[in-house]
Coordinates of C-alpha atoms in Angstrom, one line a residue:
M23 CA 33.8 -5.7 -0.6
V24 CA 31.4 -8.1 -3.1
L25 CA 30.2 -11.5 -1.9
F26 CA 29.6 -14.2 -4.3
K27 CA 31.0 -17.2 -4.5
H28 CA 33.0 -18.6 -6.7
T29 CA 33.1 -22.3 -7.4
L30 CA 32.8 -25.3 -8.9
S31 CA 30.1 -26.4 -7.3
A32 CA 28.3 -23.6 -7.0
I33 CA 28.2 -23.5 -10.8
C34 CA 27.2 -26.9 -11.4
L35 CA 24.3 -26.2 -8.7
S36 CA 23.2 -23.3 -9.9
L37 CA 22.7 -25.1 -13.5
A38 CA 21.3 -28.0 -11.8
L39 CA 18.4 -25.8 -10.0
V40 CA 16.8 -24.6 -13.1
V41 CA 13.2 -25.4 -12.8
A42 CA 10.1 -24.4 -15.4
D43 CA 7.8 -24.4 -12.5
P44 CA 7.9 -23.5 -8.7
Q45 CA 9.5 -26.3 -6.9
C46 CA 10.0 -26.8 -2.6
I47 CA 13.2 -27.6 -3.0
T48 CA 16.2 -28.3 0.3
H49 CA 19.3 -26.1 0.2
N50 CA 21.5 -28.0 2.3
E51 CA 25.4 -28.4 2.5
T52 CA 25.7 -28.6 -1.0
F53 CA 23.8 -25.4 -1.8
V54 CA 26.3 -22.1 -1.7
P55 CA 24.5 -19.0 -1.7
D56 CA 25.4 -16.0 -3.8
A57 CA 25.9 -14.0 -1.3
V58 CA 25.9 -13.9 2.9
L59 CA 24.6 -10.7 4.8
R60 CA 24.9 -11.2 8.8
V61 CA 23.3 -8.9 10.5
S62 CA 23.9 -9.0 14.6
T63 CA 24.2 -6.3 17.3
S64 CA 27.1 -4.5 18.6
N65 CA 27.6 -1.7 20.9
I66 CA 29.3 1.1 18.7
S67 CA 30.7 5.0 18.9
Q68 CA 29.0 6.6 16.3
P69 CA 30.4 10.2 15.0
C70 CA 31.1 12.4 18.4
Y71 CA 28.3 9.9 20.2
P72 CA 29.1 7.5 23.0
S73 CA 29.1 4.2 22.4
K74 CA 25.5 2.8 21.6
S75 CA 23.6 -0.9 20.5
T76 CA 23.3 -0.8 16.9
V77 CA 22.1 -3.2 14.5
L78 CA 25.3 -4.4 12.1
V79 CA 25.8 -6.1 8.8
N80 CA 28.6 -8.1 8.1
G81 CA 29.6 -6.4 11.1
T82 CA 29.8 -3.0 10.1
S83 CA 27.2 -0.5 9.2
P84 CA 26.9 0.5 6.1
G85 CA 27.3 -3.3 5.5
P86 CA 28.9 -4.2 2.1
E87 CA 28.5 -3.3 -1.0
L88 CA 26.5 -6.7 -3.4
R89 CA 26.8 -6.2 -7.5
I90 CA 24.4 -8.5 -9.1
K91 CA 23.3 -8.3 -13.0
E92 CA 20.2 -8.1 -14.7
G93 CA 18.3 -11.1 -15.7
I94 CA 19.8 -13.5 -13.9
T95 CA 18.9 -15.4 -10.6
Y96 CA 20.4 -15.0 -7.4
W97 CA 20.2 -16.4 -4.0
I98 CA 21.3 -14.1 -0.6
R99 CA 21.5 -15.7 2.7
V100 CA 20.3 -13.8 5.5
Y101 CA 21.4 -14.4 9.0
N102 CA 19.8 -13.5 11.9
D103 CA 22.3 -13.5 14.7
M104 CA 20.8 -11.3 16.9
T105 CA 19.0 -13.4 20.1
D106 CA 16.2 -11.1 21.2
K107 CA 15.6 -9.5 17.9
N108 CA 13.2 -10.3 14.5
L109 CA 14.6 -9.4 11.6
T110 CA 14.1 -9.3 7.6
M111 CA 15.8 -7.9 4.9
H112 CA 14.0 -5.6 1.8
W113 CA 15.8 -5.2 -1.4
H114 CA 14.8 -1.4 -2.1
G115 CA 13.6 -0.7 -5.5
L116 CA 13.8 -4.1 -6.7
T117 CA 10.1 -4.9 -7.9
Q118 CA 10.1 -9.0 -6.3
A119 CA 6.7 -9.9 -8.4
M120 CA 8.6 -13.0 -9.4
A121 CA 9.2 -14.1 -6.1
P122 CA 6.7 -12.7 -3.5
F123 CA 7.6 -14.4 -0.3
S124 CA 11.2 -12.7 -0.8
D125 CA 10.2 -8.3 -0.7
G126 CA 11.4 -8.8 3.1
T127 CA 8.3 -7.1 4.6
P128 CA 7.0 -8.5 7.7
Q129 CA 3.8 -6.7 7.6
V130 CA 3.1 -8.0 4.0
S131 CA 5.2 -10.8 2.6
Q132 CA 6.9 -13.0 4.7
W133 CA 7.0 -13.5 9.0
P134 CA 10.1 -12.1 10.2
I135 CA 13.4 -14.6 10.3
P136 CA 13.5 -15.3 14.2
P137 CA 16.4 -15.1 16.6
L138 CA 19.3 -17.4 15.3
H139 CA 17.8 -18.3 12.1
F140 CA 18.3 -17.5 8.1
F141 CA 16.5 -17.2 5.1
D142 CA 17.5 -17.9 1.7
Y143 CA 16.1 -14.4 -0.5
E144 CA 15.8 -14.8 -4.3
I145 CA 16.2 -12.0 -6.2
N146 CA 16.0 -11.6 -10.1
V147 CA 16.0 -8.1 -11.8
P148 CA 14.4 -7.8 -15.1
I149 CA 16.3 -6.5 -17.9
G150 CA 16.0 -2.9 -18.3
M151 CA 16.3 -2.1 -14.7
A152 CA 20.1 -2.0 -14.1
G153 CA 21.0 1.2 -11.5
T154 CA 21.5 2.1 -8.0
Y155 CA 19.5 0.3 -5.5
F156 CA 20.2 -0.3 -1.9
Y157 CA 19.1 -3.3 1.0
H158 CA 18.1 -2.6 4.7
S159 CA 15.8 -4.7 7.7
H160 CA 12.5 -3.5 7.4
E161 CA 11.8 -4.9 11.1
G162 CA 11.1 -1.8 13.3
F163 CA 13.9 0.9 13.6
Q164 CA 16.2 -1.3 12.4
A165 CA 17.1 0.6 9.1
V166 CA 18.9 3.1 10.3
S167 CA 22.2 1.1 10.7
A168 CA 21.2 -1.8 9.1
T169 CA 21.4 -1.3 5.3
G170 CA 24.2 -1.2 2.6
P171 CA 24.3 -0.5 -1.4
L172 CA 23.0 -2.6 -3.8
I173 CA 24.2 -2.5 -7.6
V174 CA 22.4 -4.1 -10.5
E175 CA 25.0 -3.7 -13.5
E176 CA 23.6 -4.2 -17.5
D177 CA 23.4 -7.6 -18.9
R178 CA 22.8 -7.6 -22.6
V179 CA 22.2 -3.5 -23.3
P180 CA 24.7 -1.5 -22.3
C181 CA 24.5 1.1 -20.2
P182 CA 24.3 4.1 -22.5
Y183 CA 27.1 6.5 -20.3
Q184 CA 30.2 6.2 -20.9
Y185 CA 32.9 7.0 -17.5
D186 CA 35.9 5.7 -15.5
E187 CA 34.8 4.7 -12.4
D188 CA 31.7 4.9 -10.3
K189 CA 32.0 5.2 -6.5
I190 CA 29.3 5.4 -3.8
I191 CA 27.8 8.2 -1.9
F192 CA 25.8 6.5 1.0
L193 CA 24.0 8.7 3.3
Q194 CA 22.8 8.0 6.9
D195 CA 21.4 9.0 10.1
V196 CA 22.9 9.2 13.5
F197 CA 20.6 9.4 16.4
T198 CA 21.3 9.3 20.0
K199 CA 19.1 7.0 21.4
D200 CA 19.4 3.2 20.3
E201 CA 16.6 2.2 17.7
S202 CA 14.7 0.1 20.0
T203 CA 14.2 3.3 22.6
I204 CA 13.5 5.0 19.1
E205 CA 11.0 1.9 18.1
A206 CA 9.3 2.1 21.9
G207 CA 9.0 5.6 21.9
L208 CA 7.2 6.3 18.0
V209 CA 4.5 3.5 18.7
A210 CA 4.0 4.7 22.5
S211 CA 0.7 7.5 23.9
P212 CA 1.4 9.8 24.2
L213 CA 4.1 10.2 21.8
S214 CA 8.2 10.3 22.3
W215 CA 10.2 11.5 19.4
S216 CA 13.0 10.0 18.7
G217 CA 15.1 13.3 18.5
E218 CA 16.3 15.1 15.3
T219 CA 19.2 13.9 12.9
G220 CA 22.3 14.2 15.0
M221 CA 24.8 13.9 12.2
I222 CA 24.7 12.6 8.4
L223 CA 26.9 10.4 7.9
V224 CA 28.7 9.1 4.3
N225 CA 29.9 5.7 3.6
G226 CA 29.8 5.7 7.8
K227 CA 31.7 8.6 8.2
G228 CA 30.6 11.9 9.6
G229 CA 30.9 15.5 11.1
G230 CA 30.0 19.0 11.1
S231 CA 27.5 20.5 12.8
A232 CA 23.7 19.5 14.5
N233 CA 21.4 21.5 16.8
G234 CA 24.7 24.2 16.9
T235 CA 27.2 21.6 18.1
V236 CA 30.1 21.2 16.5
C237 CA 31.3 17.8 15.3
N238 CA 34.8 17.1 14.7
A239 CA 35.2 13.3 13.5
S240 CA 37.2 12.3 10.8
L241 CA 35.8 12.5 7.4
S242 CA 35.1 10.0 4.3
I243 CA 37.1 10.6 1.3
I244 CA 36.0 10.2 -2.0
D245 CA 39.6 9.9 -4.2
V246 CA 39.8 11.3 -7.6
Q247 CA 42.1 11.9 -10.3
R248 CA 42.4 14.7 -13.1
G249 CA 40.5 14.8 -16.2
K250 CA 38.4 11.8 -15.6
T251 CA 34.8 10.4 -15.6
Y252 CA 33.0 9.4 -11.9
R253 CA 29.6 7.8 -11.8
L254 CA 28.5 8.9 -8.4
R255 CA 25.4 6.8 -6.9
F256 CA 23.8 9.0 -4.6
I257 CA 21.9 6.5 -2.2
G258 CA 19.1 8.1 0.3
A259 CA 19.5 5.5 3.5
T260 CA 18.8 8.1 5.7
A261 CA 15.8 7.7 8.5
L262 CA 14.7 10.8 8.6
T263 CA 17.0 13.4 6.5
F264 CA 16.2 14.9 3.7
A265 CA 19.2 16.0 2.0
S266 CA 20.0 19.1 -0.2
L267 CA 24.2 18.5 -1.0
A268 CA 26.5 19.9 -3.4
L269 CA 30.2 19.2 -4.3
E270 CA 32.5 22.7 -4.1
G271 CA 33.5 23.9 -7.2
H272 CA 31.9 20.9 -8.9
D273 CA 28.7 20.8 -10.6
L274 CA 26.6 17.2 -11.6
E275 CA 24.6 15.9 -14.9
I276 CA 22.2 13.7 -13.9
I277 CA 22.2 10.1 -15.8
E278 CA 19.5 7.8 -13.3
A279 CA 17.2 7.9 -10.9
D280 CA 15.8 5.2 -9.3
G281 CA 17.3 2.7 -11.4
H282 CA 16.3 4.5 -14.5
S283 CA 18.7 6.0 -17.3
T284 CA 18.1 9.7 -17.8
Q285 CA 18.3 12.0 -20.7
P286 CA 21.5 14.1 -18.5
H287 CA 20.7 17.0 -16.5
N288 CA 22.3 19.6 -15.5
T289 CA 22.5 20.6 -11.8
S290 CA 24.6 22.7 -9.1
F291 CA 23.2 20.2 -6.2
L292 CA 20.7 17.4 -5.2
Q293 CA 17.9 17.4 -2.9
L294 CA 17.7 13.7 -1.9
G295 CA 14.9 12.1 0.4
T296 CA 15.1 9.0 2.2
G297 CA 14.5 6.2 -0.2
Q298 CA 15.8 8.7 -3.3
R299 CA 18.9 7.1 -5.2
F300 CA 20.2 9.1 -8.1
S301 CA 23.5 8.6 -10.3
A302 CA 25.1 11.6 -11.4
L303 CA 28.6 12.1 -13.8
L304 CA 31.2 14.3 -12.4
H305 CA 33.7 15.5 -14.7
T306 CA 36.9 16.3 -12.6
K307 CA 39.2 19.2 -13.6
P308 CA 41.9 18.8 -15.4
N309 CA 43.6 21.6 -13.3
P310 CA 42.5 22.1 -10.2
E311 CA 42.9 25.5 -8.1
K312 CA 43.7 22.7 -5.2
S313 CA 43.8 19.2 -3.9
T314 CA 40.2 19.1 -1.7
Y315 CA 36.9 19.9 -2.2
Y316 CA 34.3 19.5 0.2
L317 CA 31.0 17.5 0.4
Q318 CA 28.7 19.9 1.9
L319 CA 24.8 18.1 3.1
E320 CA 22.4 20.1 5.0
S321 CA 19.4 18.9 6.4
R322 CA 15.9 20.6 5.2
E323 CA 12.6 21.0 6.0
R324 CA 13.7 19.8 10.2
P325 CA 12.8 22.6 13.0
T326 CA 17.4 22.2 13.6
L327 CA 19.7 22.5 10.9
T328 CA 21.9 19.5 10.7
R329 CA 25.3 19.9 8.4
G330 CA 27.9 17.1 7.1
F331 CA 30.8 16.7 4.8
A332 CA 32.8 14.6 2.7
V333 CA 36.0 15.5 0.8
L334 CA 37.1 15.0 -2.9
N335 CA 40.3 14.6 -3.2
Y336 CA 42.7 14.9 -6.3
G337 CA 45.6 14.3 -4.0
P338 CA 47.9 11.4 -2.1
K339 CA 46.5 9.8 0.5
P340 CA 46.1 12.1 3.7
S341 CA 49.1 11.3 6.3
T342 CA 46.0 12.8 8.7
P343 CA 42.6 12.3 9.1
F344 CA 40.1 15.0 7.0
T345 CA 37.8 16.7 9.5
P346 CA 35.2 19.4 8.5
P347 CA 36.2 23.1 7.5
S348 CA 35.9 25.7 10.0
Q349 CA 33.3 27.5 7.7
P350 CA 30.6 26.0 5.5
P351 CA 31.9 26.4 2.0
L352 CA 28.6 26.8 0.1
T353 CA 25.8 28.1 0.7
L354 CA 22.7 25.4 -0.6
P355 CA 19.4 26.3 -1.5
N356 CA 16.6 25.8 0.7
T357 CA 13.9 23.8 -0.6
T358 CA 13.2 23.8 -3.8
L359 CA 9.9 22.3 -4.0
G360 CA 9.0 20.3 -7.1
F361 CA 12.8 19.0 -7.5
L362 CA 13.6 17.7 -10.9
D363 CA 9.8 17.3 -11.5
Y364 CA 9.1 17.4 -15.4
Q365 CA 12.9 17.8 -16.2
L366 CA 14.1 14.0 -15.7
H367 CA 12.9 12.3 -18.9
P368 CA 13.4 8.6 -19.8
F369 CA 17.0 7.9 -22.0
L370 CA 15.0 6.3 -24.8
P371 CA 11.7 7.9 -25.7
P372 CA 8.9 5.2 -24.3
K373 CA 7.8 2.6 -26.6
D374 CA 4.8 3.2 -27.9
G375 CA 1.7 2.5 -25.3
S376 CA 4.7 1.6 -22.3
F377 CA 3.6 5.0 -20.9
P378 CA -0.1 5.2 -20.1
T379 CA -1.8 8.3 -22.1
A380 CA -4.7 10.1 -19.7
Q381 CA -7.0 9.1 -22.1
D382 CA -5.5 5.1 -20.7
V383 CA -6.5 5.9 -17.3
T384 CA -9.2 3.6 -16.3
R385 CA -9.3 5.0 -12.8
R386 CA -7.6 7.3 -10.1
V387 CA -7.2 6.7 -6.4
T388 CA -6.3 9.0 -4.0
I389 CA -4.6 8.3 -1.2
T390 CA -5.0 11.3 1.4
V391 CA -2.3 11.2 4.4
H392 CA -2.9 12.9 8.0
Q393 CA -1.9 13.3 11.1
R394 CA -4.2 12.0 13.8
V395 CA -3.8 12.7 17.3
S396 CA -5.5 10.9 19.5
G397 CA -4.2 9.6 22.3
Q398 CA -1.7 7.8 20.1
T399 CA -0.5 9.9 17.8
V400 CA -0.6 8.2 13.9
W401 CA -0.2 8.9 10.4
I402 CA -3.7 7.8 8.9
E403 CA -4.4 7.2 4.7
N404 CA -8.1 7.1 3.6
H405 CA -9.1 6.9 7.8
Y406 CA -6.8 3.8 8.6
D407 CA -3.3 3.4 9.9
W408 CA -1.6 0.6 9.3
T409 CA 1.0 -0.1 12.4
T410 CA 2.6 -3.5 14.6
A411 CA -1.2 -3.6 16.1
F412 CA -2.7 -4.2 12.6
P413 CA -2.7 -6.5 11.0
A414 CA -1.7 -9.6 13.5
E415 CA 0.3 -11.5 10.6
P416 CA 1.8 -11.2 7.2
Y417 CA -1.2 -10.2 4.8
L418 CA 0.0 -12.7 2.5
V419 CA 0.3 -15.1 4.8
S420 CA -3.2 -14.7 5.9
L421 CA -4.6 -14.4 2.2
Y422 CA -2.6 -18.3 2.1
K423 CA -4.3 -19.4 5.3
N424 CA -8.0 -17.2 4.8
D425 CA -8.2 -16.5 8.5
S426 CA -7.2 -13.5 9.5
I427 CA -7.9 -10.9 6.7
E428 CA -9.9 -11.6 4.0
F429 CA -9.2 -11.1 0.3
P430 CA -10.0 -7.3 0.0
S431 CA -13.7 -6.7 -2.4
M432 CA -13.0 -4.5 -5.3
E433 CA -16.8 -3.5 -4.6
R434 CA -16.3 -2.0 -0.9
A435 CA -12.8 -0.1 -2.3
L436 CA -15.2 1.1 -4.9
A437 CA -17.8 2.5 -2.6
N438 CA -15.0 3.6 0.0
N439 CA -12.3 5.8 -2.2
G440 CA -10.4 2.9 -3.1
I441 CA -9.9 1.5 0.1
D442 CA -11.3 -1.7 1.3
P443 CA -12.1 -0.7 4.9
I444 CA -12.6 -4.5 6.1
S445 CA -9.4 -5.1 5.1
R446 CA -7.5 -1.8 4.7
A447 CA -6.0 -2.8 1.5
F448 CA -6.1 -0.6 -2.2
P449 CA -7.5 -3.6 -4.8
A450 CA -6.4 -3.3 -8.6
Q451 CA -7.1 -5.6 -10.7
I452 CA -4.9 -6.9 -13.9
G453 CA -5.4 -4.3 -17.3
E454 CA -6.5 -1.7 -14.9
V455 CA -4.6 2.0 -15.5
L456 CA -4.6 3.6 -12.1
E457 CA -4.1 7.0 -11.4
I458 CA -2.7 7.2 -7.8
V459 CA -2.6 10.7 -6.1
I460 CA -0.9 11.1 -2.9
Q461 CA -2.8 14.3 -0.9
N462 CA -0.7 15.9 1.7
T463 CA -3.6 17.2 4.6
G464 CA -3.0 19.6 7.8
A465 CA -3.2 17.4 10.6
D466 CA -5.1 17.5 13.9
A467 CA -3.0 19.9 14.8
G468 CA -2.8 21.7 12.1
G469 CA 1.1 20.9 11.0
L470 CA 2.4 19.6 7.9
D471 CA 5.1 17.6 7.1
I472 CA 6.8 16.1 3.9
H473 CA 7.3 12.3 2.7
P474 CA 9.1 10.6 0.7
F475 CA 6.7 7.6 -0.8
H476 CA 7.8 4.7 -1.8
A477 CA 5.9 1.7 -3.7
H478 CA 6.8 -2.0 -3.5
G479 CA 6.3 -4.2 -6.5
A480 CA 6.6 -2.4 -9.6
H481 CA 8.2 1.0 -10.6
Y482 CA 5.6 4.1 -11.8
W483 CA 5.2 6.8 -14.4
D484 CA 6.1 9.8 -11.4
L485 CA 3.8 12.1 -13.0
G486 CA 4.5 15.4 -10.6
S487 CA 3.4 17.5 -7.7
G488 CA 1.9 20.5 -6.7
N489 CA 0.3 22.5 -4.2
G490 CA -3.5 22.0 -2.9
T491 CA -5.6 19.5 -4.6
Y492 CA -4.5 17.6 -7.8
D493 CA -5.8 19.0 -11.2
A494 CA -5.6 16.6 -14.1
T495 CA -5.7 18.1 -17.0
T496 CA -3.6 21.1 -15.8
N497 CA -1.2 18.9 -14.5
E498 CA -1.7 16.9 -18.2
A499 CA -0.6 20.0 -20.2
K500 CA 2.2 20.8 -18.1
I501 CA 3.3 16.8 -19.2
A502 CA 2.8 17.6 -22.8
A503 CA 4.4 20.7 -22.7
S504 CA 7.7 19.6 -20.9
G505 CA 7.8 15.6 -22.6
P506 CA 7.3 12.4 -20.9
P507 CA 8.1 11.6 -17.3
I508 CA 10.1 8.8 -16.1
Q509 CA 9.5 5.6 -14.1
R510 CA 10.4 6.2 -9.9
D511 CA 10.1 4.4 -6.7
T512 CA 10.3 7.2 -4.2
T513 CA 9.2 10.5 -5.1
M514 CA 8.4 13.4 -2.2
L515 CA 5.5 14.7 -1.2
Y516 CA 6.2 18.0 -0.7
R517 CA 4.4 20.3 2.4
Y518 CA 3.4 23.8 1.4
A519 CA 3.6 25.7 4.1
K520 CA 4.4 24.7 8.0
S521 CA 1.2 24.3 8.8
T522 CA -2.8 24.8 7.8
A523 CA -6.5 24.0 9.1
N524 CA -6.9 20.6 10.1
G525 CA -7.6 18.3 7.0
T526 CA -7.5 21.1 4.5
D527 CA -5.5 20.1 1.4
M528 CA -2.2 21.4 0.7
G529 CA 0.6 19.7 -1.4
W530 CA 0.2 16.2 -3.3
R531 CA 2.0 14.0 -5.7
A532 CA 0.7 11.8 -8.8
W533 CA 2.0 8.8 -9.8
R534 CA 0.5 6.2 -13.0
L535 CA 0.6 2.3 -13.1
K536 CA -0.2 0.1 -15.5
I537 CA -1.4 -3.5 -13.4
T538 CA 0.4 -6.1 -15.2
E539 CA 1.9 -8.2 -12.1
P540 CA -0.5 -9.9 -9.4
G541 CA 0.9 -9.3 -5.8
V542 CA 0.4 -8.1 -2.6
W543 CA 2.7 -4.7 -1.8
M544 CA 3.4 -1.7 0.4
V545 CA 3.4 1.6 -0.6
H546 CA 4.7 4.1 2.4
C547 CA 6.4 6.7 3.4
H548 CA 10.0 6.4 3.5
I549 CA 10.7 8.2 6.6
L550 CA 11.3 5.6 9.5
Q551 CA 9.4 7.4 11.9
H552 CA 6.6 8.0 10.3
M553 CA 6.0 4.4 8.7
L554 CA 6.3 2.9 12.4
M555 CA 3.4 5.7 13.3
G556 CA 0.9 4.0 10.8
M557 CA 2.2 5.8 7.5
Q558 CA 2.0 2.7 5.3
T559 CA -0.5 0.7 3.8
I560 CA -1.1 -1.7 1.1
W561 CA -2.1 -3.0 -2.5
V562 CA -3.6 -6.2 -3.8
M563 CA -2.7 -6.0 -7.0
G564 CA -5.0 -9.1 -9.1
N565 CA -7.7 -11.4 -8.2
E566 CA -7.4 -14.4 -5.7
T567 CA -7.0 -16.8 -8.1
E568 CA -4.1 -14.5 -9.8
V569 CA -2.3 -13.8 -6.5
L570 CA -2.4 -17.2 -5.0
G571 CA -2.9 -19.1 -7.9
K572 CA 1.0 -19.3 -9.2
V573 CA 2.1 -21.6 -6.1
K574 CA -0.7 -23.6 -4.5
R575 CA -0.5 -23.6 -0.6
P576 CA 1.0 -27.1 0.1
D577 CA 4.2 -25.4 -1.3
V578 CA 3.9 -22.8 0.4
Q579 CA 3.4 -24.5 4.3
G580 CA 6.6 -23.4 5.4
Y581 CA 6.1 -19.3 4.4
L582 CA 2.9 -19.1 6.1
E583 CA 4.1 -20.1 10.1
Y584 CA 6.6 -17.9 12.1
G585 CA 9.9 -20.2 12.2
G586 CA 8.4 -22.5 9.9
S587 CA 10.3 -24.9 7.2
V588 CA 11.7 -22.3 5.2
Y589 CA 13.9 -20.7 8.2
G590 CA 17.3 -22.4 8.5
N591 CA 18.6 -23.0 11.7
E592 CA 21.9 -25.0 13.1
N593 CA 19.7 -27.7 13.3
R594 CA 17.4 -27.4 10.0
W595 CA 18.1 -27.1 6.4
P596 CA 15.6 -24.6 4.9
S597 CA 13.3 -25.7 2.7
V598 CA 12.1 -23.2 -0.1
V599 CA 10.1 -22.7 -3.3
H600 CA 12.3 -21.9 -6.3
F601 CA 10.3 -19.3 -8.2
T602 CA 12.1 -18.3 -10.9
D603 CA 14.2 -19.6 -13.8
N604 CA 17.6 -18.7 -14.2
E605 CA 16.8 -18.3 -17.6
E606 CA 20.3 -16.2 -18.5
G607 CA 22.7 -18.8 -16.7
D608 CA 24.1 -19.4 -13.8
G609 CA 25.1 -16.3 -11.4
W610 CA 28.4 -17.2 -10.6
S611 CA 30.1 -17.2 -14.0
D612 CA 30.2 -13.8 -14.6
Y613 CA 32.0 -13.4 -11.7
Q614 CA 34.7 -15.9 -12.4

């Protein structure tokens, strides 16, 4: 379901609000947002589990599909209809540099939306970033259910691939506990674990098995016709599951990863970590041997196995629901370390100078991740965590107010492996070319885990991964031999054993990024449990003037207080800053 308004008044209003510089504008009764999301809680039953309180978007989980076009400014109104919970909405994978308060991160870019309030998010996707994304709450553990697909369509540059239709494969986890109980346990001392995934859902449905228990719930159906080509958009919106999946009797042709078109790459299976997205072409059979085939999914790198299914249906609509097979039709491979590393390449060769070479790198920063068990169990990066106890208010808000956190010091950061220990932030200067290495290490208790690392604010050139400690010379030779990498926003930090000595380096992931846009952005593991346990940090791109100078404090005063004037409610219209021009015209005419 696409939630866009198509009224003449909306078109006129959009044209009237094109602005050259950031301005504060009241969104009163004449303002018509492009889409509306209403977030609430309800006691619902999920496959094979009893009813529990669940956070929903427009009454469902996953929430409705949103489709927008690159190069056009949209406003998405998000209502927090909950009476006792805060909320934000993050647009996963979108580079929100143009609208810094709209990234949806409550510890970084904005105060959360208070109960019974709403917030208007400003979104403008740059030309060239059409692809597969999703939205989710960034508050607590809500993203386990408060989430939905977000598709960015091409505007001026057509999609390089031809297909008859696209279909979304949206993966989620189900847990026996509700999100509030899980969140409380993860920050407790001692730790109270969430439990393992009870079921993997495909488009909101799921059946299979978990921990040896069989679930015969009805399955999602992916209807196809013979001899056609479908674009399957795989979205890893799971909280914990690192999935291995394949389609019975069919191979896939990868054409996109995290919003970037790739050279075609054939594969018989996919690995999909939380936060990752792939598009793959499915060429259906002209003469299928049977009318239905299974999509099979399994969890990897967890102490127990969760297996789920969906159905690829060539036949007519069934009169009764499809349920899981009595025996799995596929034997899925174990974890492939470095899956697709050095194998995916941009659809078009990078323009001269766009992919920074090793000679361009001005600084290397290593983010060392480690699990500390001393009282409360936390994940730390370069000896510091980032939890609900720190910071006391959103980081960008603090910088504007110049109160609880000072602007990060480059001098202190250079003396402390890239992080400023006072602000716990990683600063970077505009024009720098950074090589960011994320280093996995053995925990206090010796354990190792996997981590899908996600960067807000900008997509990075992914340089691959490996065991041990990063060796730049060796890795550069691999890149030279394989070809230029693609840009991503979420990639896997693997483990190469289940345990090792405390603090031992065992696994790395490397990125390369040219700092061009000022802003304050999160970098974090996208496993929700790890994020709540402190596995997140902040990058501040640019100096104080560059970060805070785009719009002055008086104009953003409404963003600086919890429940400030940018948050509307039944008694007040919000007064918000319009950061971006709508250079391509209005956002409604394309949906007439």
